[in-house]
Coordinates of C-alpha atoms in Angstrom, one line a residue:
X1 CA 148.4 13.6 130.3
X2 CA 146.9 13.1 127.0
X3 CA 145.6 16.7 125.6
X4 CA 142.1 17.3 125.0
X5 CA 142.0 19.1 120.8
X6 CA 138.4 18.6 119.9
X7 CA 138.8 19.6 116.1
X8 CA 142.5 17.5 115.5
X9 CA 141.4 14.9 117.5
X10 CA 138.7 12.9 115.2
X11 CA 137.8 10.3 118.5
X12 CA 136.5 13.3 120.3
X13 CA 135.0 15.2 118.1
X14 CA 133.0 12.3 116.1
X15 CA 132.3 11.5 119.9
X16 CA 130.4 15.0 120.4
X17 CA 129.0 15.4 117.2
X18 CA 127.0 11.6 117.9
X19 CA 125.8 13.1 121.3
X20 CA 124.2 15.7 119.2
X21 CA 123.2 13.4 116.7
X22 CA 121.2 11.6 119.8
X23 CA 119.6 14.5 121.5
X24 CA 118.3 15.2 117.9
X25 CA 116.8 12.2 117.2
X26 CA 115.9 12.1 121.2
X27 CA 112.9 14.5 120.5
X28 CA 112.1 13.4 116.8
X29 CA 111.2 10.3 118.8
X30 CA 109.0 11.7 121.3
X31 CA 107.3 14.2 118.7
X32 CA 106.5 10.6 116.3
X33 CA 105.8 8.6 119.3
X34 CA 103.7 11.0 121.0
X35 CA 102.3 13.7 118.5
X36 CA 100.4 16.4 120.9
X37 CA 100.8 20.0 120.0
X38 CA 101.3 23.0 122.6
X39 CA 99.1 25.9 123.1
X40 CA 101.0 28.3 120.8
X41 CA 100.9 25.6 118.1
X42 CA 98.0 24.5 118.4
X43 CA 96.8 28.9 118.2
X44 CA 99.1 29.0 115.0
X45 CA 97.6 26.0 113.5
X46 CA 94.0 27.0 113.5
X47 CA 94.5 30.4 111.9
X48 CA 96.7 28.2 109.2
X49 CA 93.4 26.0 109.2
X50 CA 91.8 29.0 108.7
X51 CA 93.1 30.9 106.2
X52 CA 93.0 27.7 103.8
X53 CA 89.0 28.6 104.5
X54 CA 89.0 31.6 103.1
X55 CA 89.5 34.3 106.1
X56 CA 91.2 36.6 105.6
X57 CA 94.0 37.9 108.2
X58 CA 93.8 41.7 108.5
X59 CA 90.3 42.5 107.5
X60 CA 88.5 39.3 109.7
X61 CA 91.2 38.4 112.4
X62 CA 92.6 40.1 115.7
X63 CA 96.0 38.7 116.0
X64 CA 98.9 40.6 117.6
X65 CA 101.5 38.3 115.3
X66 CA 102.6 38.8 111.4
X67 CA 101.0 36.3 109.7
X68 CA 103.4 34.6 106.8
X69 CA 104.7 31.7 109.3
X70 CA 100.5 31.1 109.4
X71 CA 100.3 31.4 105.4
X72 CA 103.6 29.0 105.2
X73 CA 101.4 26.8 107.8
X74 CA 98.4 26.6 106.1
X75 CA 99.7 25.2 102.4
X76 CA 99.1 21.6 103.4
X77 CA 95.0 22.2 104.3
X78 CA 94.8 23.9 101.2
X79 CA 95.4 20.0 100.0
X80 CA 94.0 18.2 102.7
X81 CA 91.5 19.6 105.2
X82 CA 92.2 16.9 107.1
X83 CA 95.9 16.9 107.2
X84 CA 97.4 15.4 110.4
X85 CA 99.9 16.2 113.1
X86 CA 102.4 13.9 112.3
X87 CA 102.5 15.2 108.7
X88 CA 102.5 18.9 110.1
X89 CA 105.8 18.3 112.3
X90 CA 107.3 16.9 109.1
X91 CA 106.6 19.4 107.1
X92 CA 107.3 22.2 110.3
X93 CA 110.8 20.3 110.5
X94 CA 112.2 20.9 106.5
X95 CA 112.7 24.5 108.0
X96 CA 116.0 22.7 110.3
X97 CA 117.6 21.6 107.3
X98 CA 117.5 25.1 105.2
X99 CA 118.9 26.6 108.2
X100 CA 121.6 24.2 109.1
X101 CA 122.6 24.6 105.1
X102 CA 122.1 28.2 106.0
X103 CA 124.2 28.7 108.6
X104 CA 126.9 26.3 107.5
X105 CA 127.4 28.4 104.6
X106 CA 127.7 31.7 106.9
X107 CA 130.2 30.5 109.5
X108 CA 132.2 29.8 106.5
X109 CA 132.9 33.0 106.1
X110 CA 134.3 34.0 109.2
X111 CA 136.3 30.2 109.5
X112 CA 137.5 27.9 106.7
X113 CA 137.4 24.9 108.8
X114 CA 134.4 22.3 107.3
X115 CA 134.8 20.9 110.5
X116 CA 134.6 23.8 113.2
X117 CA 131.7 24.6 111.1
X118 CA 129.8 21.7 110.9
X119 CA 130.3 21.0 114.5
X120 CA 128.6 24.7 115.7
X121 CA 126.1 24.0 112.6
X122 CA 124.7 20.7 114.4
X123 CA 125.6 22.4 117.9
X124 CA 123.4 25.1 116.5
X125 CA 120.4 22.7 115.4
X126 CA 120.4 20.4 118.7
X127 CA 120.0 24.0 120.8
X128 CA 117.5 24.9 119.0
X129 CA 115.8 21.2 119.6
X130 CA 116.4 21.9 123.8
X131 CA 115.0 25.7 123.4
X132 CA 111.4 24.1 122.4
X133 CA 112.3 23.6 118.7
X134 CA 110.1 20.7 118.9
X135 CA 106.7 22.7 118.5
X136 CA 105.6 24.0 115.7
X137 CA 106.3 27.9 116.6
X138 CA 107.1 31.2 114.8
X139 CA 111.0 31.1 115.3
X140 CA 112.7 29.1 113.2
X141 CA 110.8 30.9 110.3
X142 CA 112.0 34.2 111.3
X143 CA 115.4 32.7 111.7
X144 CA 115.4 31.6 108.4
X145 CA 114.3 34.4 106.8
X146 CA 117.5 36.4 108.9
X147 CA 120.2 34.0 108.3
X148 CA 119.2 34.4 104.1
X149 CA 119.5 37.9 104.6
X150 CA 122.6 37.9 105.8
X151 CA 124.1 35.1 103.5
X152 CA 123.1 37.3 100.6
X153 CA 124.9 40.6 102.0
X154 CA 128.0 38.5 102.8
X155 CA 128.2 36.1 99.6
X156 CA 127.4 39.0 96.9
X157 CA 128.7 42.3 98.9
X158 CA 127.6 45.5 97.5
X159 CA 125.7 44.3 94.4
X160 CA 122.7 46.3 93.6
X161 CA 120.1 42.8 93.0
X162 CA 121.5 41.6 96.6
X163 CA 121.1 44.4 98.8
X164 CA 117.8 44.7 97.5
X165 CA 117.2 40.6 98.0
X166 CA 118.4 41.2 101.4
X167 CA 116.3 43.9 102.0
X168 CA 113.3 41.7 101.2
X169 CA 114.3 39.0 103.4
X170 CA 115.0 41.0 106.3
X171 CA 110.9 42.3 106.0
X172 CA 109.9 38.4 105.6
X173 CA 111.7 37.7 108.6
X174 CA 110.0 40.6 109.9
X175 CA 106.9 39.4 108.5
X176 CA 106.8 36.1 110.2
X177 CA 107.4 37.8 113.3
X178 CA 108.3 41.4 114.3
X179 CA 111.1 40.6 116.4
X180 CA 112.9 39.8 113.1
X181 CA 114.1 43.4 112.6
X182 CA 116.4 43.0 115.6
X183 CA 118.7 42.4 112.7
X184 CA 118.7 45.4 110.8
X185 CA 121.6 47.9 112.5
X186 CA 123.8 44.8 111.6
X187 CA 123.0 44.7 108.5
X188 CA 123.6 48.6 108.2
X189 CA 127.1 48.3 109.8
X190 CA 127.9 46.1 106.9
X191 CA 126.6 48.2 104.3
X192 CA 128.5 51.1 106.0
X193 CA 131.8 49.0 106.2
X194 CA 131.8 47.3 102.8
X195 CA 131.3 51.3 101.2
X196 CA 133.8 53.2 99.3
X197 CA 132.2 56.7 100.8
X198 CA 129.5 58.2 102.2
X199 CA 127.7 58.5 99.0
X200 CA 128.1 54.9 97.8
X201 CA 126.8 54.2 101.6
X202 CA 123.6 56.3 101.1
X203 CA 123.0 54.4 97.4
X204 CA 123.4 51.1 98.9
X205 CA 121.3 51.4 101.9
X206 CA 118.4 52.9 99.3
X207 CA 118.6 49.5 97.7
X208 CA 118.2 47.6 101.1
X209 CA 115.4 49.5 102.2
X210 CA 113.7 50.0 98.5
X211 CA 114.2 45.7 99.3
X212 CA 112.4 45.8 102.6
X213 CA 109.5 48.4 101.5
X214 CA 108.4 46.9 98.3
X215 CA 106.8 44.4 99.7
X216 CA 105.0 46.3 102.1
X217 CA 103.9 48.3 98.9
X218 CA 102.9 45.6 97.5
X219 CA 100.6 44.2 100.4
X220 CA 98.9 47.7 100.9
X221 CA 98.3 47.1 97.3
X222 CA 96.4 44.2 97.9
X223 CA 94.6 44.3 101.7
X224 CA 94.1 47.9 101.0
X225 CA 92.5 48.8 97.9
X226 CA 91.2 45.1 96.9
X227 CA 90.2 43.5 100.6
X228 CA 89.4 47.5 101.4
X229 CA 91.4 47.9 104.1
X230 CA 92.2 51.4 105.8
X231 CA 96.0 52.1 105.4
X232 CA 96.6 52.6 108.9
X233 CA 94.8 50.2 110.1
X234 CA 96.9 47.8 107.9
X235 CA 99.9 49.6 109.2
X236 CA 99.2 49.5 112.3
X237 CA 98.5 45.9 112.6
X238 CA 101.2 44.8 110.8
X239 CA 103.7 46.3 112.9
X240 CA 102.0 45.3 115.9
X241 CA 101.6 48.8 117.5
X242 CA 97.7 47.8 119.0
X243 CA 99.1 45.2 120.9
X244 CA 102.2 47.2 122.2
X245 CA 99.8 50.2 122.9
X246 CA 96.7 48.8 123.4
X247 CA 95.2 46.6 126.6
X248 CA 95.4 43.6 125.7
X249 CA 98.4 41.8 127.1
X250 CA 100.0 40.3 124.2
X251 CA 103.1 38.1 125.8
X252 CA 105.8 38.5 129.0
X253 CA 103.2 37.8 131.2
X254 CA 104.1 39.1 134.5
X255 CA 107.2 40.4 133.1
X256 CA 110.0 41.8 135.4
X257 CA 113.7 42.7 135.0
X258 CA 114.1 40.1 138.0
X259 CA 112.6 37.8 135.9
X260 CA 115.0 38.7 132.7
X261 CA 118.4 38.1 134.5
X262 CA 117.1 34.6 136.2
X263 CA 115.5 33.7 132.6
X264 CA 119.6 34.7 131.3
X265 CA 121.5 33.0 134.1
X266 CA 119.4 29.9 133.1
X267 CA 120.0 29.9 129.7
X268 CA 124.2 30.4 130.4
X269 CA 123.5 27.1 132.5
X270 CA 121.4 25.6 129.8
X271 CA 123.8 26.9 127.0
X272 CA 126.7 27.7 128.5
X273 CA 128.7 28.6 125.2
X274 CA 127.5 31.9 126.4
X275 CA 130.0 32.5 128.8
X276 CA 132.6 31.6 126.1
X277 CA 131.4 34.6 124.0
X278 CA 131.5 37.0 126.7
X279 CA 135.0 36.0 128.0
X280 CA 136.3 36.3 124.3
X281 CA 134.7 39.8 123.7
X282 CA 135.8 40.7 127.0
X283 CA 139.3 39.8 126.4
X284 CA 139.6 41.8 122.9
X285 CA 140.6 45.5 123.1
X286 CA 138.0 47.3 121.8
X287 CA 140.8 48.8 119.7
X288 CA 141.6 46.1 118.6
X289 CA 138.2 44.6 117.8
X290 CA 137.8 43.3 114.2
X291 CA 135.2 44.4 111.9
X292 CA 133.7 41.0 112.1
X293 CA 133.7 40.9 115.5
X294 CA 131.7 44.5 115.5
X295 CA 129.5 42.7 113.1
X296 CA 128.5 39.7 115.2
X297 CA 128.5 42.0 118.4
X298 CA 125.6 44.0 117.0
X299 CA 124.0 40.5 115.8
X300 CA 124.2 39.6 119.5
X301 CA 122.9 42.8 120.3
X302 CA 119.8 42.6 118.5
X303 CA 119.1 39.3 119.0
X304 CA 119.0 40.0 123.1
X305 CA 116.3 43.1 122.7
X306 CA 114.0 40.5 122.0
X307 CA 113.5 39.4 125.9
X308 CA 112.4 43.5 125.7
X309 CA 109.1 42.0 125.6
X310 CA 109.7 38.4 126.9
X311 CA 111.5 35.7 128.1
X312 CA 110.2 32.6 127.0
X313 CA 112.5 29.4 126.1
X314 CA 112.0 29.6 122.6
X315 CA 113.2 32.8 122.1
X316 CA 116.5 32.2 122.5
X317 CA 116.2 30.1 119.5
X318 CA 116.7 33.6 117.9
X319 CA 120.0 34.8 119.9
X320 CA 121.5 31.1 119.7
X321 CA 122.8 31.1 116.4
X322 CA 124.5 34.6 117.2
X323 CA 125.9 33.2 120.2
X324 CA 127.9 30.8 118.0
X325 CA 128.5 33.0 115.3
X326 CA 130.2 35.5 117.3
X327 CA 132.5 32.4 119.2
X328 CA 133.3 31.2 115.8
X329 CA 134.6 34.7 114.5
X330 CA 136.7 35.3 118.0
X331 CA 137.6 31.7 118.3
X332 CA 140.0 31.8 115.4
X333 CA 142.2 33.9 117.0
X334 CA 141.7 33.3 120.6
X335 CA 141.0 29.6 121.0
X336 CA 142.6 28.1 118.1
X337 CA 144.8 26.1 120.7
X338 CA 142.3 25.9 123.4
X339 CA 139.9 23.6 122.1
X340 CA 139.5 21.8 125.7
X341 CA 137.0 24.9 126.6
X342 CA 134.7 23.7 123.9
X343 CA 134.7 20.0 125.0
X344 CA 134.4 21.3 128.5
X345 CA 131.3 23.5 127.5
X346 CA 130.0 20.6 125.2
X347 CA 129.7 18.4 127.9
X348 CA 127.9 20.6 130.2
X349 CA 125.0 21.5 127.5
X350 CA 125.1 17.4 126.9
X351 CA 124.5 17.2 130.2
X352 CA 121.5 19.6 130.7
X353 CA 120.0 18.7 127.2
X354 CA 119.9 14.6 128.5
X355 CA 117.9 15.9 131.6
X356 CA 116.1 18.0 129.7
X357 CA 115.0 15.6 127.4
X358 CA 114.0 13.0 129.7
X359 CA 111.8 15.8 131.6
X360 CA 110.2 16.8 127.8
X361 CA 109.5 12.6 126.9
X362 CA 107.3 12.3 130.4
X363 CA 105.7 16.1 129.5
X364 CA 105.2 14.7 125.7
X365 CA 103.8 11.8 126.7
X366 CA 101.4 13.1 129.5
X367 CA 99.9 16.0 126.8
X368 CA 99.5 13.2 124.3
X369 CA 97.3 10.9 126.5
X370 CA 95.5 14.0 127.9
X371 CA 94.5 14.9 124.3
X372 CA 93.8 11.6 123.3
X373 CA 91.3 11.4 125.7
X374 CA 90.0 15.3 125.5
X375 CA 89.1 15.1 122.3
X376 CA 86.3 12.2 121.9
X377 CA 84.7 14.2 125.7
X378 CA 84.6 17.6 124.2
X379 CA 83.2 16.4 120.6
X380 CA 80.5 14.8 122.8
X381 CA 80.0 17.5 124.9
X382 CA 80.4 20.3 122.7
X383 CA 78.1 20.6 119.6
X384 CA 78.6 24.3 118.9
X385 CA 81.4 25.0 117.2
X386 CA 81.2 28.7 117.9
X387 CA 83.0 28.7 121.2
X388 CA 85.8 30.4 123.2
X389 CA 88.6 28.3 125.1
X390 CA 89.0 29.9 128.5
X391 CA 89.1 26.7 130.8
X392 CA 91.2 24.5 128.6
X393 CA 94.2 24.5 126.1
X394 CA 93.9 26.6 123.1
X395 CA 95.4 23.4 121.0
X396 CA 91.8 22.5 121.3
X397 CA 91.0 25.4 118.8
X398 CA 93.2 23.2 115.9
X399 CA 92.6 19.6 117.3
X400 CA 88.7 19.7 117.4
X401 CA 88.2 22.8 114.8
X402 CA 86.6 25.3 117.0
X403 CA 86.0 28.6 115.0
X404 CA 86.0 31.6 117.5
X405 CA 83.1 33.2 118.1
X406 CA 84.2 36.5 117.1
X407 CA 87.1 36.6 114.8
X408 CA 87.3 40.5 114.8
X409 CA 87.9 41.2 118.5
X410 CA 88.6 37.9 120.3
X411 CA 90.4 36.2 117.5
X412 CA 91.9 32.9 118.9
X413 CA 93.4 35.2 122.2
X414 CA 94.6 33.0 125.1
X415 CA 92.7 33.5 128.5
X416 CA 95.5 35.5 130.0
X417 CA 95.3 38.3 127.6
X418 CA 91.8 39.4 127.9
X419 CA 89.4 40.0 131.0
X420 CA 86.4 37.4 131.1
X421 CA 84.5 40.0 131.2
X422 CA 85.8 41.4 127.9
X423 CA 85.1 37.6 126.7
X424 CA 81.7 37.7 128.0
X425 CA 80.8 40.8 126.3
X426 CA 81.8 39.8 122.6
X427 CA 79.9 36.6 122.3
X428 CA 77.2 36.6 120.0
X429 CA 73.6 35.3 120.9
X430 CA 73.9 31.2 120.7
X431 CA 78.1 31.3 120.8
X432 CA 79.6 29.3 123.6
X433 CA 82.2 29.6 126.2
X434 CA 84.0 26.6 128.4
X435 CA 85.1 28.1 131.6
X436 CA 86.0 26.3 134.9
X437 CA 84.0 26.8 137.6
X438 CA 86.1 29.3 139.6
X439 CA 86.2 31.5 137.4
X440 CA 81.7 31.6 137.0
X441 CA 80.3 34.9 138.3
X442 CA 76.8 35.2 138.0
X443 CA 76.9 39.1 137.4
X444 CA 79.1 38.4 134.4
X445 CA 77.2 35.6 133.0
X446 CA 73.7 36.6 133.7
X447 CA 73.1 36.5 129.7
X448 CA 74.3 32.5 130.0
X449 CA 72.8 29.3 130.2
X450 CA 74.5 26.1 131.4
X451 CA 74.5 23.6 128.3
X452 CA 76.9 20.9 130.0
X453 CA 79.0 20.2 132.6
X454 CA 81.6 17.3 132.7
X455 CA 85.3 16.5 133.3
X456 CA 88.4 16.6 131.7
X457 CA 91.7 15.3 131.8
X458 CA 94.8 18.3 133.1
X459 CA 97.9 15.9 132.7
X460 CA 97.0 13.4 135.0
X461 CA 93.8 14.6 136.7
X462 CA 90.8 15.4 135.8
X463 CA 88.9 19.1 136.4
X464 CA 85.2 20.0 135.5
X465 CA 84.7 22.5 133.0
X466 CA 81.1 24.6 132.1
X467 CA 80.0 24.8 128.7
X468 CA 78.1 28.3 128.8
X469 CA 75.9 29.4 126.0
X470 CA 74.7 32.8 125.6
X471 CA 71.2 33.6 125.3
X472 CA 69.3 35.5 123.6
X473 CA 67.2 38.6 125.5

């Protein structure tokens, strides 16, 4: 029986990286062929849109997120206004390539083999496709921003410039989202393990956070004494503790530990290298356990507290890549013969990424037709451009430039995470709302006058939607 090496035998593995290769290119097709955005992308995109305006994020805008993925977003309208989708995904998917060079360069520090590591780099990069990589979200950026921090602490060590480079990384990952300090005890482990003493420990952690807090400095500096911005509001915005306190709902809608462990068991089915990991840390003593291995454990660790607060698909995009990182560490000395587990585990993900990319080219397609055909109804129907999206996709906001109607308490919130009548309340005199009609209440909209009603496409139907305007007293 002919034995099954993935990384000695060059047939196999050339014949798993191609099935890669082709799930890749699978959903660059679909997002050329059939460029529609998703809500969060099309919520992202406007504030981008926005900011190239002139508004500015923490003195004009509610938004529960950090803003620098929406400040990387918005470069090309400060060229073009009228900068298009396709160009968007083109210039949302340059991020793929610094992270696969990224990564690449990290597993090759825990495994000398060019090929091991380009295989998990590519694995890496196709996951992160099937995980909803193909909309423009906040998660690759953050991922990014990580994976530089940690190149930096393991390429230069314990020099002074580095920790203090990683330091600022680790707040820009932070910075384009605030799961990105998930990271951080890590980080300190390293610091701790690479130190001749405690004091050495103490000095090198000052640089890492003098890193991370400069930049903070730095933006109090600006939204606080020139945009005149109250410290802690600034503060507390920036590390989102309104939306974690506060009553809006900000994400992990009907959120359940029941829901957690099906969301997991999913994702081992979806990425089953999972399972690989666990068996591998569960068959090291934890004597035993290298310093590497504590490393990547505590990567792991960190990278799971993000389903704290939710579960979504694309959120694993930011526990992936520790996923593989920690197999690659333990697979040197645990698998380096047992390379038939990986092509077993290869083909099951190649198997659920086909399906799953079949299932995405019909969903593409059907969100592409259904905005092609929104768009010229609503620009008919809708004159105002002061109006709040309740009955139909916030993608709307970006695709036909809808400004909210109140930037300072509604912002560009989805439906789900305010009470209509919360919505109902905020709109100005002559701002508009598009509701279905389920959801009208006469009591709540006493102050509003019908200005249209008509029909829109939802994937393949059609549903009537109200265009409200509020009037004056």
């Amino acid at each position: 029986m002919m034995k099954v090496e993935v990384f000695s035998n060059n047939i196999i593995y050339y014949s798993l990286l191609s099935f890669f290769v082709l799930i890749i290119g699978g959903y660059f097709l679909i997002v050329y062929m059939y460029p529609s955005i998703s809500n969060d992308s099309g919520y992202y995109l406007k504030i981008a849109y926005d900011l190239a305006q002139g508004l500015s994020f923490f003195k004009e805008l509610n938004c529960s997120y950090s803003p620098l993925v929406m400040y990387i977003l918005s470069i090309p309208f400060y060229f073009n206004n009228d900068t298009g989708i396709v160009f968007l995904f083109t210039y949302y998917f340059t991020v793929f390539l610094i992270i696969s060079l990224l990564f690449f360069q990290i597993l090759k520090f825990f495994n000398s083999s060019n090929k091991k590591c380009f295989f998990f780099t590519v694995l890496l990069i196709t996951a992160n496709f099937v995980f909803e990589g193909f909309h423009i979200l906040l998660e690759p950026y953050v991922l990014l921003f990580q994976l530089m921090a940690i190149w930096l602490l393991l390429k230069w060590k314990l020099k002074k410039r580095a920790l203090f480079l990683t330091g600022v990384f680790v707040f820009l990952a932070f910075y384009a989202k605030q799961y990105g300090l998930f990271i951080i005890p890590a980080l300190v482990f390293l610091l701790y393990r690479e130190a001749k003493d405690i004091r050495s420990f103490i000095s090198n952690l000052s640089f890492f956070m003098l890193g991370f807090f400069v930049p903070i400095l730095t933006l109090i500096s600006y939204f606080c004494v020139y945009e005149n911005i109250s410290i802690k509001f600034f503060l507390l915005r920036l590390f989102g503790i309104p939306a974690i306190k506060g009553n809006e709902i900000v994400t992990g809608i009907d959120y359940s530990v029941i829901g957690v462990f099906k969301k997991v068991g999913q994702f081992i089915i979806d990425f089953p290298f999972f399972i690989l990991t666990v068996f591998l840390f569960y068959g090291t003593k934890l004597k035993t356990i290298s310093q590497n291995s504590k490393f990547t454990l505590l990567l792991l660790i960190g990278a799971f507290c993000t389903l704290y607060f939710a579960y979504y698909s694309h959120y694993f995009q930011l526990i992936i890549p520790y996923i593989i990182i920690a197999t690659v560490v333990l697979y040197k000395s645990f698998l380096e013969e047992k390379s038939i587990i990986v092509f077993l585990l290869s083909l099951v993900f190649l198997v659920g990424a086909s399906l799953k990319l079949k299932n995405k080219f019909l969903e593409k397609k059907e969100h592409y037709n259904e905005q092609l055909a929104n768009m010229p109804v609503l620009e008919s129907n809708v004159n105002n451009k002061n109006v709040y999206l309740h009955g139909i996709s916030p993608a709307y906001y970006f695709l036909c430039k809808y400004n909210s109607p109140n930037y300072a308490v509604l912002g560009y919130k989805f439906p789900i995470e305010l009470t209509l009548n919360k919505i109902s309340s905020e709109l100005s005199v002559g701002d508009c709302i598009l509701i279905e009609p389920k959801f009208f209440k006469l009591e709540m909209f006493d102050s509003y006058i019908t200005k249209n009603d008509f029909m829109v496409m939802d994937g393949v139907k059609q549903k009537r939607i109200l265009l409200l305007e509020k009037k004056g007293n």
